[in-house]
Amino acid sequence: MYSLDEITTDPDTFRDAVLNARPFRPLYAKIKLIYGCNLKCEMCNHWRETRAPAVTMQKFHEVMTDLAALGCRKVHFSGGEPMLRVGIPELVAHSHSLGIRVTMTSNGTLIDKEKAKALIQAGLRGINISIDSPIRKIHEKIRGVEGSWKQTTRAVEYLRKYARKGKLGVRINTVVSRDNFDTLMTLPDVAHELGADGINLIPVDDHCGEQLSLRKSDIAYFNEHVAPRIAARGLELGMIKTEDEAYPFGRNQIELQMARAGRYALGYYKKRPCYAPWTHTLIDHAGMVYVCCMTREQIPPLGDLKKSSFKEIWEGKAYQQIRLQMHPPALSMCQRCDDFIDENKKIWETIGPY
């Protein structure tokens, strides 16, 4: 989630930007600091492929300065595995000094005591740690590296131990696939025991050809036997805020049909826009700029930070064209994405139909 205060307090300005395909503010930026990873997750290509070299950390420092000047309020660092890059605490500290809330996703295996302390002292305010099953063997099978369970769970404990009270949120990311869906009943308990603040259930994006997506019978089993237990314990322990969070594949027949087809937006974007082109940006390790993760493999980059400033790209023709294309119905790949639905619903309620 990212703050929508600047939209809710001035809806007319935002509505005008939408109607005229003009930029608003990059309120939330995701930055992939590296493509590589030290694990071998079955649902991921980051360890299978080699991509263009990453830009320097100095370039990312410059980008953060540019984002802050344009009104960015939150940045999320990821990868690959971002902790493979040298200088992460310094980048967090720089971003924090600019008034930007900094969060990160990591598999946790490279976060020891010293790094946990350094990240927290630098100003990190949220971190998502990937745990794919409360059962060690299942987690390590999915993550592809023996011993990774101990390293990851220890990282969660370090982060919680050294965090100042209320300053760092720790959440557990769990990719729900054919290999783990029936093992997740005790996930809220394990997350709570480790000291996490919450859990995120993420339907697998089966783009690696591993046949990891849940079948009809799998989803039926999950919704009948697994999700109710996650919901009950998750709410009791404060690991989720609503019961629906335990049902990432939906609950009614129409939603379940869409989920089986990988359309995790559950039909929302048939008649509604996604406002990400006005509020969000994705910057990859090589300095290429996109609207979001879902468009990264489907649409050419909107600009290259090795050749242009972020401001030039944000206000440029390529971004404008994407904004023009996002009016209802949204882009076809948006049907597979549930990342910004909560934010988009709130914006729609704020500015109304147009």
Short mmCIF file of C-alpha atoms in Angstrom, two decimals:
data_model
loop_
_atom_site.label_atom_id
_atom_site.label_comp_id
_atom_site.label_asym_id
_atom_site.label_seq_id
_atom_site.Cartn_x
_atom_site.Cartn_y
_atom_site.Cartn_z
CA MET A 1 0.00 0.00 0.00
CA TYR A 2 1.04 3.59 -0.56
CA SER A 3 -0.42 6.83 0.76
CA LEU A 4 -3.15 8.50 -1.28
CA ASP A 5 -3.37 11.63 0.87
CA GLU A 6 -2.23 13.90 -1.94
CA ILE A 7 -5.04 12.56 -4.12
CA THR A 8 -7.82 12.56 -1.53
CA THR A 9 -7.02 16.13 -0.44
CA ASP A 10 -6.89 17.44 -4.04
CA PRO A 11 -9.03 15.14 -6.20
CA ASP A 12 -9.67 17.78 -8.86
CA THR A 13 -5.97 18.07 -9.75
CA PHE A 14 -5.64 14.31 -10.00
CA ARG A 15 -8.83 13.96 -12.06
CA ASP A 16 -7.55 16.62 -14.47
CA ALA A 17 -4.25 14.73 -14.85
CA VAL A 18 -6.12 11.52 -15.63
CA LEU A 19 -8.47 13.11 -18.15
CA ASN A 20 -5.59 14.77 -20.01
CA ALA A 21 -3.03 11.94 -19.67
CA ARG A 22 -0.68 14.27 -17.84
CA PRO A 23 1.72 13.13 -15.10
CA PHE A 24 0.71 13.50 -11.47
CA ARG A 25 3.40 12.45 -8.98
CA PRO A 26 5.38 9.20 -8.70
CA LEU A 27 4.07 8.61 -5.19
CA TYR A 28 5.40 5.05 -5.11
CA ALA A 29 8.47 3.68 -6.92
CA LYS A 30 9.70 0.11 -7.11
CA ILE A 31 13.40 -0.24 -7.84
CA LYS A 32 14.99 -3.55 -8.77
CA LEU A 33 18.58 -3.06 -7.65
CA ILE A 34 19.93 -6.30 -9.14
CA TYR A 35 18.74 -9.08 -11.41
CA GLY A 36 20.70 -11.98 -9.89
CA CYS A 37 19.81 -14.03 -6.83
CA ASN A 38 21.58 -16.44 -4.49
CA LEU A 39 18.61 -18.86 -4.35
CA LYS A 40 17.09 -21.06 -7.07
CA CYS A 41 13.35 -20.66 -6.64
CA GLU A 42 11.29 -22.85 -8.90
CA MET A 43 8.87 -20.05 -9.82
CA CYS A 44 11.55 -17.52 -10.73
CA ASN A 45 13.95 -16.82 -13.62
CA HIS A 46 16.40 -14.59 -11.76
CA TRP A 47 18.87 -17.43 -11.17
CA ARG A 48 18.34 -19.04 -14.59
CA GLU A 49 19.19 -16.05 -16.76
CA THR A 50 21.85 -13.39 -17.16
CA ARG A 51 20.74 -9.87 -17.98
CA ALA A 52 22.46 -6.57 -18.71
CA PRO A 53 24.82 -5.25 -16.01
CA ALA A 54 23.28 -3.19 -13.24
CA VAL A 55 23.82 0.54 -13.09
CA THR A 56 26.00 1.90 -10.31
CA MET A 57 24.72 2.57 -6.84
CA GLN A 58 25.65 6.21 -7.41
CA LYS A 59 23.09 6.29 -10.24
CA PHE A 60 20.44 4.95 -7.87
CA HIS A 61 21.36 7.70 -5.39
CA GLU A 62 20.80 10.25 -8.17
CA VAL A 63 17.49 8.64 -9.09
CA MET A 64 16.29 8.87 -5.49
CA THR A 65 17.07 12.58 -5.46
CA ASP A 66 15.09 13.06 -8.69
CA LEU A 67 12.14 11.02 -7.37
CA ALA A 68 12.00 13.06 -4.17
CA ALA A 69 11.94 16.31 -6.15
CA LEU A 70 8.92 15.02 -8.10
CA GLY A 71 6.98 14.15 -4.95
CA CYS A 72 7.82 10.49 -4.37
CA ARG A 73 6.69 9.39 -0.91
CA LYS A 74 7.60 5.69 -0.86
CA VAL A 75 10.18 3.48 -2.54
CA HIS A 76 10.43 -0.29 -2.46
CA PHE A 77 13.78 -1.97 -3.19
CA SER A 78 13.86 -5.51 -4.59
CA GLY A 79 15.73 -7.66 -7.09
CA GLY A 80 16.67 -10.48 -7.63
CA GLU A 81 18.06 -10.40 -4.14
CA PRO A 82 18.86 -6.76 -3.25
CA MET A 83 21.22 -7.71 -0.41
CA LEU A 84 23.70 -8.94 -3.03
CA ARG A 85 24.44 -5.27 -3.80
CA VAL A 86 27.06 -3.47 -1.72
CA GLY A 87 25.85 -0.21 -0.20
CA ILE A 88 22.20 -0.97 0.51
CA PRO A 89 22.18 0.70 3.97
CA GLU A 90 23.72 3.85 2.47
CA LEU A 91 21.04 3.97 -0.25
CA VAL A 92 18.33 3.47 2.36
CA ALA A 93 19.81 6.27 4.47
CA HIS A 94 19.99 8.64 1.48
CA SER A 95 16.38 7.93 0.55
CA HIS A 96 15.24 8.32 4.16
CA SER A 97 17.03 11.69 4.40
CA LEU A 98 14.97 12.89 1.43
CA GLY A 99 11.73 12.20 3.28
CA ILE A 100 10.94 8.98 1.41
CA ARG A 101 9.56 5.96 3.24
CA VAL A 102 11.78 2.97 2.34
CA THR A 103 10.70 -0.66 2.23
CA MET A 104 12.30 -3.77 0.75
CA THR A 105 11.70 -7.39 -0.25
CA SER A 106 14.41 -9.95 0.49
CA ASN A 107 14.78 -13.69 0.88
CA GLY A 108 16.57 -12.87 4.13
CA THR A 109 19.43 -15.34 3.75
CA LEU A 110 22.08 -12.59 3.60
CA ILE A 111 20.79 -10.55 6.54
CA ASP A 112 22.92 -11.22 9.60
CA LYS A 113 23.01 -9.28 12.89
CA GLU A 114 25.20 -6.47 11.55
CA LYS A 115 23.17 -5.99 8.37
CA ALA A 116 19.89 -6.04 10.27
CA LYS A 117 21.19 -3.29 12.56
CA ALA A 118 22.58 -1.29 9.64
CA LEU A 119 19.31 -1.40 7.69
CA ILE A 120 17.26 -0.35 10.70
CA GLN A 121 19.66 2.45 11.67
CA ALA A 122 19.61 3.69 8.05
CA GLY A 123 15.85 4.19 8.26
CA LEU A 124 14.28 1.10 6.69
CA ARG A 125 10.62 1.14 7.63
CA GLY A 126 9.27 -2.09 6.16
CA ILE A 127 10.60 -5.39 4.88
CA ASN A 128 8.92 -8.38 3.26
CA ILE A 129 10.73 -11.65 3.87
CA SER A 130 9.97 -14.62 1.61
CA ILE A 131 8.88 -17.83 3.34
CA ASP A 132 7.03 -20.31 1.13
CA SER A 133 5.89 -22.82 3.71
CA PRO A 134 5.87 -23.21 7.49
CA ILE A 135 7.47 -26.60 6.81
CA ARG A 136 11.24 -26.35 6.36
CA LYS A 137 11.60 -29.09 3.73
CA ILE A 138 8.84 -27.66 1.55
CA HIS A 139 10.27 -24.14 1.78
CA GLU A 140 13.76 -25.35 0.82
CA LYS A 141 12.43 -27.45 -2.06
CA ILE A 142 10.73 -24.38 -3.50
CA ARG A 143 13.69 -22.10 -2.81
CA GLY A 144 16.18 -24.61 -4.21
CA VAL A 145 18.89 -24.25 -1.55
CA GLU A 146 19.36 -26.46 1.49
CA GLY A 147 19.79 -24.52 4.71
CA SER A 148 17.91 -21.46 3.43
CA TRP A 149 15.08 -21.93 5.96
CA LYS A 150 17.37 -21.39 8.93
CA GLN A 151 19.03 -18.35 7.36
CA THR A 152 15.70 -16.74 6.46
CA THR A 153 13.93 -17.34 9.76
CA ARG A 154 16.99 -16.11 11.64
CA ALA A 155 16.88 -12.89 9.61
CA VAL A 156 13.28 -12.26 10.70
CA GLU A 157 14.31 -12.74 14.31
CA TYR A 158 17.26 -10.36 13.95
CA LEU A 159 15.14 -7.69 12.30
CA ARG A 160 12.51 -7.88 14.98
CA LYS A 161 15.09 -7.95 17.78
CA TYR A 162 16.97 -4.86 16.66
CA ALA A 163 14.04 -2.80 15.39
CA ARG A 164 12.97 0.14 17.45
CA LYS A 165 9.39 -0.38 18.55
CA GLY A 166 6.95 0.69 15.87
CA LYS A 167 9.65 1.76 13.41
CA LEU A 168 10.01 -1.37 11.27
CA GLY A 169 7.23 -3.53 9.88
CA VAL A 170 8.16 -7.13 9.04
CA ARG A 171 5.83 -9.13 6.82
CA ILE A 172 6.08 -12.63 5.39
CA ASN A 173 5.56 -13.05 1.64
CA THR A 174 4.33 -16.50 0.60
CA VAL A 175 3.91 -17.48 -3.04
CA VAL A 176 1.03 -19.98 -3.16
CA SER A 177 1.73 -22.73 -5.68
CA ARG A 178 0.89 -26.35 -6.40
CA ASP A 179 3.84 -27.39 -4.24
CA ASN A 180 2.82 -25.67 -1.01
CA PHE A 181 -0.89 -24.75 -0.98
CA ASP A 182 -1.83 -27.64 1.31
CA THR A 183 0.93 -26.88 3.85
CA LEU A 184 0.00 -23.32 4.78
CA MET A 185 -2.52 -23.85 7.61
CA THR A 186 0.00 -22.94 10.31
CA LEU A 187 1.64 -20.06 8.43
CA PRO A 188 0.08 -17.40 10.71
CA ASP A 189 1.39 -19.23 13.78
CA VAL A 190 4.93 -19.51 12.42
CA ALA A 191 4.96 -15.87 11.31
CA HIS A 192 3.75 -14.80 14.75
CA GLU A 193 6.35 -16.94 16.53
CA LEU A 194 9.12 -15.35 14.43
CA GLY A 195 7.90 -11.88 15.38
CA ALA A 196 6.46 -10.83 12.01
CA ASP A 197 3.66 -8.28 11.79
CA GLY A 198 1.70 -9.91 8.99
CA ILE A 199 1.54 -12.28 6.03
CA ASN A 200 0.94 -11.75 2.31
CA LEU A 201 -0.41 -14.64 0.23
CA ILE A 202 0.61 -14.24 -3.43
CA PRO A 203 -0.79 -16.50 -6.18
CA VAL A 204 2.04 -17.95 -8.24
CA ASP A 205 2.69 -16.36 -11.64
CA ASP A 206 3.53 -19.54 -13.52
CA HIS A 207 5.68 -17.96 -16.25
CA CYS A 208 8.59 -20.37 -15.92
CA GLY A 209 6.78 -23.38 -17.39
CA GLU A 210 7.04 -25.38 -14.16
CA GLN A 211 3.28 -26.09 -13.98
CA LEU A 212 3.00 -24.51 -10.56
CA SER A 213 -0.43 -22.90 -10.91
CA LEU A 214 -3.17 -24.45 -8.83
CA ARG A 215 -5.66 -26.72 -10.57
CA LYS A 216 -9.41 -26.47 -10.04
CA SER A 217 -9.32 -29.23 -7.41
CA ASP A 218 -6.35 -27.58 -5.68
CA ILE A 219 -8.14 -24.24 -5.32
CA ALA A 220 -11.26 -26.01 -4.07
CA TYR A 221 -9.20 -27.81 -1.42
CA PHE A 222 -7.38 -24.62 -0.46
CA ASN A 223 -10.60 -22.65 -0.05
CA GLU A 224 -12.33 -25.40 1.91
CA HIS A 225 -9.55 -26.68 4.17
CA VAL A 226 -6.63 -24.21 4.22
CA ALA A 227 -7.95 -20.67 3.83
CA PRO A 228 -10.48 -20.89 6.70
CA ARG A 229 -7.72 -21.93 9.12
CA ILE A 230 -5.42 -19.16 7.85
CA ALA A 231 -8.27 -16.67 8.21
CA ALA A 232 -9.17 -17.73 11.74
CA ARG A 233 -5.62 -17.79 13.11
CA GLY A 234 -4.47 -14.85 11.01
CA LEU A 235 -7.20 -12.61 12.38
CA GLU A 236 -6.70 -13.88 15.91
CA LEU A 237 -2.95 -13.24 15.82
CA GLY A 238 -3.17 -9.99 13.85
CA MET A 239 -1.35 -11.42 10.84
CA ILE A 240 -4.13 -10.29 8.45
CA LYS A 241 -6.69 -7.51 8.69
CA THR A 242 -9.58 -9.04 6.75
CA GLU A 243 -10.79 -12.58 6.12
CA ASP A 244 -10.54 -12.06 2.36
CA GLU A 245 -6.73 -11.87 2.63
CA ALA A 246 -6.75 -15.63 3.29
CA TYR A 247 -8.48 -16.24 -0.07
CA PRO A 248 -6.06 -14.98 -2.78
CA PHE A 249 -7.96 -16.93 -5.46
CA GLY A 250 -11.31 -15.36 -4.64
CA ARG A 251 -14.39 -16.90 -3.07
CA ASN A 252 -17.33 -16.90 -5.47
CA GLN A 253 -17.60 -18.97 -8.63
CA ILE A 254 -16.77 -16.14 -11.07
CA GLU A 255 -13.67 -15.12 -9.10
CA LEU A 256 -12.48 -18.72 -8.88
CA GLN A 257 -12.83 -19.20 -12.64
CA MET A 258 -10.77 -16.09 -13.28
CA ALA A 259 -8.12 -17.15 -10.75
CA ARG A 260 -7.74 -20.54 -12.43
CA ALA A 261 -7.04 -18.69 -15.67
CA GLY A 262 -4.39 -16.56 -13.94
CA ARG A 263 -6.58 -13.43 -14.03
CA TYR A 264 -5.97 -12.45 -10.44
CA ALA A 265 -7.54 -9.00 -10.82
CA LEU A 266 -10.81 -10.99 -10.77
CA GLY A 267 -12.42 -8.85 -13.47
CA TYR A 268 -11.88 -5.49 -11.78
CA TYR A 269 -10.19 -3.85 -14.77
CA LYS A 270 -12.87 -4.65 -17.31
CA LYS A 271 -14.65 -1.42 -16.43
CA ARG A 272 -12.09 0.38 -14.29
CA PRO A 273 -8.69 1.91 -15.02
CA CYS A 274 -5.42 1.28 -13.26
CA TYR A 275 -4.00 4.57 -12.05
CA ALA A 276 -0.43 3.30 -11.77
CA PRO A 277 0.80 5.41 -14.76
CA TRP A 278 -0.08 8.53 -12.75
CA THR A 279 1.25 7.41 -9.35
CA HIS A 280 3.80 4.65 -9.82
CA THR A 281 7.02 3.73 -11.59
CA LEU A 282 9.25 0.69 -11.88
CA ILE A 283 12.99 1.04 -12.42
CA ASP A 284 14.97 -2.09 -13.17
CA HIS A 285 18.58 -2.92 -12.36
CA ALA A 286 19.81 -1.63 -15.72
CA GLY A 287 18.10 1.74 -15.39
CA MET A 288 15.16 0.96 -17.66
CA VAL A 289 11.86 2.58 -16.63
CA TYR A 290 8.44 0.90 -16.83
CA VAL A 291 5.01 1.54 -15.37
CA CYS A 292 5.02 -1.63 -13.24
CA CYS A 293 6.19 -5.23 -12.97
CA MET A 294 3.30 -6.57 -15.04
CA THR A 295 4.11 -4.39 -18.07
CA ARG A 296 7.87 -4.99 -17.90
CA GLU A 297 7.88 -8.10 -20.12
CA GLN A 298 4.97 -6.96 -22.31
CA ILE A 299 5.70 -3.35 -23.25
CA PRO A 300 8.98 -1.70 -24.32
CA PRO A 301 10.64 0.44 -21.64
CA LEU A 302 9.42 4.02 -21.35
CA GLY A 303 12.94 5.33 -21.01
CA ASP A 304 16.55 4.64 -20.09
CA LEU A 305 18.08 6.42 -17.10
CA LYS A 306 21.53 6.06 -18.64
CA LYS A 307 20.35 8.45 -21.36
CA SER A 308 17.66 10.60 -19.76
CA SER A 309 16.73 11.92 -16.33
CA PHE A 310 13.78 10.38 -14.56
CA LYS A 311 11.89 13.68 -14.83
CA GLU A 312 12.28 13.64 -18.63
CA ILE A 313 10.95 10.09 -18.78
CA TRP A 314 8.08 10.69 -16.33
CA GLU A 315 6.92 13.70 -18.34
CA GLY A 316 7.76 12.20 -21.74
CA LYS A 317 5.67 10.90 -24.63
CA ALA A 318 6.03 7.19 -23.85
CA TYR A 319 4.55 7.60 -20.37
CA GLN A 320 1.82 9.81 -21.82
CA GLN A 321 0.91 7.12 -24.34
CA ILE A 322 0.55 4.52 -21.59
CA ARG A 323 -1.73 6.89 -19.68
CA LEU A 324 -3.91 7.28 -22.76
CA GLN A 325 -4.16 3.50 -23.12
CA MET A 326 -5.11 2.94 -19.48
CA HIS A 327 -8.62 4.39 -19.68
CA PRO A 328 -11.23 1.64 -19.20
CA PRO A 329 -10.80 -1.10 -20.00
CA ALA A 330 -7.24 -1.30 -18.72
CA LEU A 331 -4.41 -3.05 -20.58
CA SER A 332 -4.79 -6.78 -21.16
CA MET A 333 -1.93 -7.74 -18.83
CA CYS A 334 -3.60 -5.80 -16.02
CA GLN A 335 -6.15 -8.60 -15.78
CA ARG A 336 -3.43 -10.79 -14.23
CA CYS A 337 -2.44 -8.27 -11.55
CA ASP A 338 -3.85 -7.63 -8.08
CA ASP A 339 -1.05 -5.35 -6.86
CA PHE A 340 -2.87 -2.01 -6.85
CA ILE A 341 -6.54 -2.93 -6.64
CA ASP A 342 -7.05 -1.51 -3.14
CA GLU A 343 -5.42 1.79 -4.11
CA ASN A 344 -7.30 1.94 -7.42
CA LYS A 345 -10.64 1.34 -5.69
CA LYS A 346 -9.98 4.19 -3.25
CA ILE A 347 -8.94 6.54 -6.06
CA TRP A 348 -12.05 5.63 -8.07
CA GLU A 349 -14.22 6.36 -5.04
CA THR A 350 -12.41 9.69 -4.53
CA ILE A 351 -12.46 11.14 -8.04
CA GLY A 352 -15.54 9.36 -9.32
CA PRO A 353 -16.34 8.18 -12.87
CA TYR A 354 -15.18 10.34 -15.74
#
